[in-house]
Amino acid sequence: MVRHVILWQLQDGLSASEKESVKAAIKSGLEGLKDKVDGVSEITVFTQPLASSNTDIMLDAYFADAAALERYAAFPEHIQIAGTIIKPNVKSRICMDFEVE
């Protein structure tokens, strides 16, 4: 099984309401892909970090294998969400993919 973890920081210029709107769109969009892409076991997007955090959003996803992660990355709806919601509103992205038992 492959775990895919991403941490995002949103753009500084977004108002509080814009940040909440972007977070909600990312959460619903990405979590909505779970049953659409073969090999996705779980997708959870966390949007309410504690004040001690230095990031705004976390994606925690599990895939059957590396091929399933590749299908997810290439899935048209994922590409659309990344291009229209995530990339325009994010200033930094950290990703780690690794195998778990």
XYZ file of N, CA and C in Angstrom:
303
model
N 0.846 -1.171 0.000
C 0.000 0.000 0.000
C 0.896 1.241 0.000
N 0.444 2.292 -0.663
C 1.189 3.547 -0.761
C 0.410 4.645 -0.040
N 1.127 5.397 0.768
C 0.530 6.556 1.441
C 1.054 7.816 0.768
N 0.159 8.742 0.514
C 0.448 9.990 -0.202
C 0.035 11.135 0.728
N 1.017 11.900 1.209
C 0.750 12.986 2.149
C 1.210 14.293 1.521
N 0.324 15.280 1.504
C 0.672 16.606 0.984
C 0.284 17.645 2.021
N 1.161 18.629 2.197
C 0.898 19.785 3.040
C 0.939 21.025 2.168
N -0.076 21.881 2.303
C -0.136 23.118 1.525
C -0.215 24.329 2.440
N 0.408 25.411 2.017
C 0.205 26.723 2.624
C -0.523 27.564 1.585
N -1.585 28.216 2.010
C -2.346 29.061 1.101
C -1.651 30.397 0.877
N -2.000 31.055 -0.210
C -1.456 32.373 -0.537
C -1.734 33.354 0.594
N -0.794 34.261 0.849
C -0.940 35.253 1.912
C -2.058 36.253 1.646
N -2.340 36.585 0.402
C -3.302 37.629 0.084
C -4.761 37.247 0.218
N -5.048 35.994 0.547
C -6.447 35.562 0.665
C -7.048 36.038 1.980
N -8.280 36.510 1.926
C -8.992 36.884 3.155
C -9.357 35.604 3.908
N -9.776 35.760 5.151
C -10.176 34.603 5.955
C -11.319 33.837 5.287
N -12.291 34.555 4.741
C -13.420 33.870 4.091
C -12.976 33.190 2.795
N -12.058 33.816 2.055
C -11.529 33.178 0.848
C -10.766 31.908 1.204
N -9.971 31.961 2.274
C -9.235 30.762 2.700
C -10.193 29.635 3.049
N -11.250 29.941 3.779
C -12.218 28.901 4.147
C -12.910 28.335 2.920
N -13.217 29.181 1.955
C -13.844 28.731 0.715
C -12.907 27.818 -0.076
N -11.647 28.211 -0.170
C -10.658 27.387 -0.886
C -10.474 26.055 -0.174
N -10.347 26.083 1.141
C -10.191 24.842 1.905
C -11.370 23.897 1.668
N -12.577 24.438 1.706
C -13.774 23.619 1.504
C -13.808 23.024 0.099
N -13.408 23.813 -0.896
C -13.402 23.322 -2.277
C -12.362 22.219 -2.469
N -11.188 22.400 -1.881
C -10.148 21.370 -1.984
C -10.612 20.098 -1.292
N -11.152 20.247 -0.090
C -11.614 19.075 0.669
C -12.693 18.304 -0.091
N -13.724 18.992 -0.528
C -14.811 18.283 -1.213
C -14.353 17.708 -2.546
N -13.538 18.475 -3.265
C -13.064 17.994 -4.562
C -12.202 16.751 -4.457
N -11.187 16.796 -3.600
C -10.274 15.654 -3.500
C -10.922 14.457 -2.820
N -11.664 14.681 -1.746
C -12.331 13.556 -1.093
C -13.373 12.918 -2.007
N -13.925 13.702 -2.927
C -14.901 13.182 -3.881
C -14.310 12.241 -4.916
N -12.987 12.186 -4.999
C -12.338 11.294 -5.971
C -12.206 9.861 -5.465
N -12.438 9.637 -4.189
C -12.186 8.319 -3.589
C -12.820 7.171 -4.367
N -14.059 7.280 -4.703
C -14.757 6.177 -5.377
C -14.713 6.279 -6.898
N -13.961 7.246 -7.407
C -13.891 7.438 -8.855
C -12.615 6.881 -9.475
N -11.583 6.681 -8.667
C -10.294 6.229 -9.179
C -10.001 4.846 -8.603
N -9.774 3.894 -9.481
C -9.488 2.522 -9.071
C -8.204 2.464 -8.240
N -8.284 1.791 -7.110
C -7.107 1.604 -6.270
C -6.959 2.612 -5.149
N -7.883 3.573 -5.058
C -7.848 4.535 -3.951
C -8.543 3.898 -2.751
N -7.826 3.780 -1.649
C -8.396 3.185 -0.440
C -9.032 4.230 0.468
N -8.366 5.375 0.581
C -8.843 6.417 1.490
C -8.267 7.761 1.078
N -9.081 8.806 1.160
C -8.626 10.185 0.954
C -9.262 11.037 2.045
N -8.420 11.703 2.830
C -8.901 12.604 3.861
C -8.149 13.915 3.733
N -8.879 15.013 3.730
C -8.278 16.343 3.681
C -8.592 17.037 5.000
N -7.542 17.473 5.684
C -7.669 18.169 6.956
C -7.520 19.665 6.713
N -8.489 20.452 7.190
C -8.503 21.889 6.885
C -8.549 22.781 8.118
N -8.492 22.201 9.296
C -8.581 22.993 10.523
C -7.369 22.708 11.418
N -6.203 23.191 11.034
C -5.014 22.922 11.840
C -5.045 23.691 13.159
N -4.330 23.178 14.127
C -4.169 23.891 15.392
C -3.295 25.114 15.171
N -3.373 26.059 16.070
C -2.602 27.302 15.953
C -1.091 27.039 15.926
N -0.644 25.921 16.454
C 0.777 25.577 16.465
C 1.295 25.123 15.100
N 0.402 24.963 14.126
C 0.777 24.488 12.786
C 1.321 25.609 11.925
N 2.136 25.230 10.933
C 2.623 26.222 9.979
C 2.206 25.866 8.553
N 1.116 25.134 8.450
C 0.525 24.806 7.158
C -0.995 24.903 7.291
N -1.679 25.027 6.167
C -3.127 25.258 6.183
C -3.971 24.031 5.884
N -3.443 23.140 5.049
C -4.229 21.997 4.578
C -3.322 20.778 4.503
N -3.888 19.609 4.824
C -3.149 18.352 4.673
C -4.019 17.342 3.950
N -3.445 16.708 2.953
C -4.067 15.581 2.268
C -3.393 14.316 2.773
N -4.180 13.346 3.172
C -3.667 12.053 3.618
C -4.431 10.997 2.833
N -3.748 10.328 1.918
C -4.426 9.378 1.036
C -3.675 8.051 0.976
N -4.437 6.984 0.785
C -3.881 5.642 0.702
C -4.294 5.014 -0.629
N -3.338 4.356 -1.262
C -3.555 3.726 -2.561
C -3.107 2.271 -2.508
N -3.722 1.441 -3.321
C -3.375 0.022 -3.344
C -1.900 -0.189 -3.687
N -1.385 0.638 -4.589
C 0.008 0.512 -5.016
C 0.421 1.786 -5.752
N 1.667 1.822 -6.200
C 2.176 3.009 -6.900
C 1.413 3.270 -8.195
N 0.965 2.215 -8.864
C 0.199 2.387 -10.105
C -1.125 3.104 -9.822
N -1.757 2.824 -8.698
C -3.003 3.502 -8.334
C -2.752 4.983 -8.061
N -1.630 5.301 -7.427
C -1.268 6.704 -7.209
C -1.053 7.410 -8.541
N -0.430 6.736 -9.483
C -0.224 7.320 -10.822
C -1.559 7.552 -11.525
N -2.505 6.613 -11.399
C -3.837 6.791 -12.006
C -4.536 7.998 -11.400
N -4.429 8.141 -10.095
C -5.020 9.285 -9.386
C -4.412 10.591 -9.887
N -3.098 10.635 -9.990
C -2.412 11.853 -10.433
C -2.819 12.245 -11.853
N -3.090 11.263 -12.695
C -3.431 11.512 -14.094
C -4.942 11.604 -14.336
N -5.740 11.376 -13.318
C -7.199 11.373 -13.466
C -7.674 12.784 -13.837
N -8.465 12.931 -14.888
C -8.863 14.268 -15.358
C -9.483 15.167 -14.293
N -10.330 14.622 -13.436
C -10.957 15.451 -12.405
C -9.916 15.928 -11.372
N -8.933 15.085 -11.071
C -7.847 15.495 -10.164
C -7.034 16.619 -10.799
N -6.721 16.490 -12.061
C -5.967 17.529 -12.775
C -6.750 18.842 -12.783
N -8.056 18.759 -12.965
C -8.904 19.965 -12.981
C -8.902 20.651 -11.615
N -9.045 19.879 -10.538
C -9.035 20.435 -9.184
C -7.683 21.084 -8.897
N -6.617 20.392 -9.240
C -5.269 20.926 -9.005
C -5.044 22.221 -9.777
N -5.497 22.261 -11.007
C -5.239 23.417 -11.852
C -6.104 24.629 -11.581
N -7.337 24.398 -11.136
C -8.258 25.527 -10.967
C -8.464 25.962 -9.522
N -8.245 25.053 -8.580
C -8.478 25.388 -7.173
C -7.170 25.434 -6.382
N -6.365 24.399 -6.512
C -5.178 24.298 -5.657
C -4.055 25.233 -6.113
N -3.548 25.044 -7.308
C -2.372 25.815 -7.749
C -2.557 27.330 -7.686
N -3.699 27.876 -8.072
C -3.847 29.335 -8.014
C -3.897 29.907 -6.592
N -4.179 29.063 -5.609
C -4.392 29.545 -4.245
C -3.329 29.100 -3.246
N -2.329 28.370 -3.702
C -1.321 27.804 -2.813
C 0.033 28.436 -3.082
N 0.753 28.764 -1.995
C 2.103 29.314 -2.163
C 3.176 28.253 -1.962
N 2.871 27.173 -1.236
C 3.868 26.114 -1.084
C 3.188 24.760 -0.945
N 3.923 23.749 -1.394
C 3.431 22.368 -1.371
C 4.575 21.468 -0.969
N 4.321 20.583 -0.020
C 5.287 19.564 0.386
C 4.595 18.224 0.227
N 5.268 17.275 -0.399
C 4.681 15.968 -0.659
C 5.633 14.866 -0.225
N 5.066 13.815 0.338
C 5.844 12.610 0.614
C 4.974 11.414 0.301
N 5.502 10.525 -0.549
C 4.848 9.261 -0.884
C 5.733 8.141 -0.338
N 5.111 7.159 0.290
C 5.900 6.056 0.844
C 5.041 4.808 0.983
N 5.711 3.672 1.059
C 5.016 2.410 1.196
C 4.731 2.122 2.660
N 3.553 1.595 2.913
C 3.142 1.174 4.251
C 2.619 -0.243 4.169
N 2.628 -0.903 5.306
C 2.111 -2.285 5.336
C 0.672 -2.296 5.762
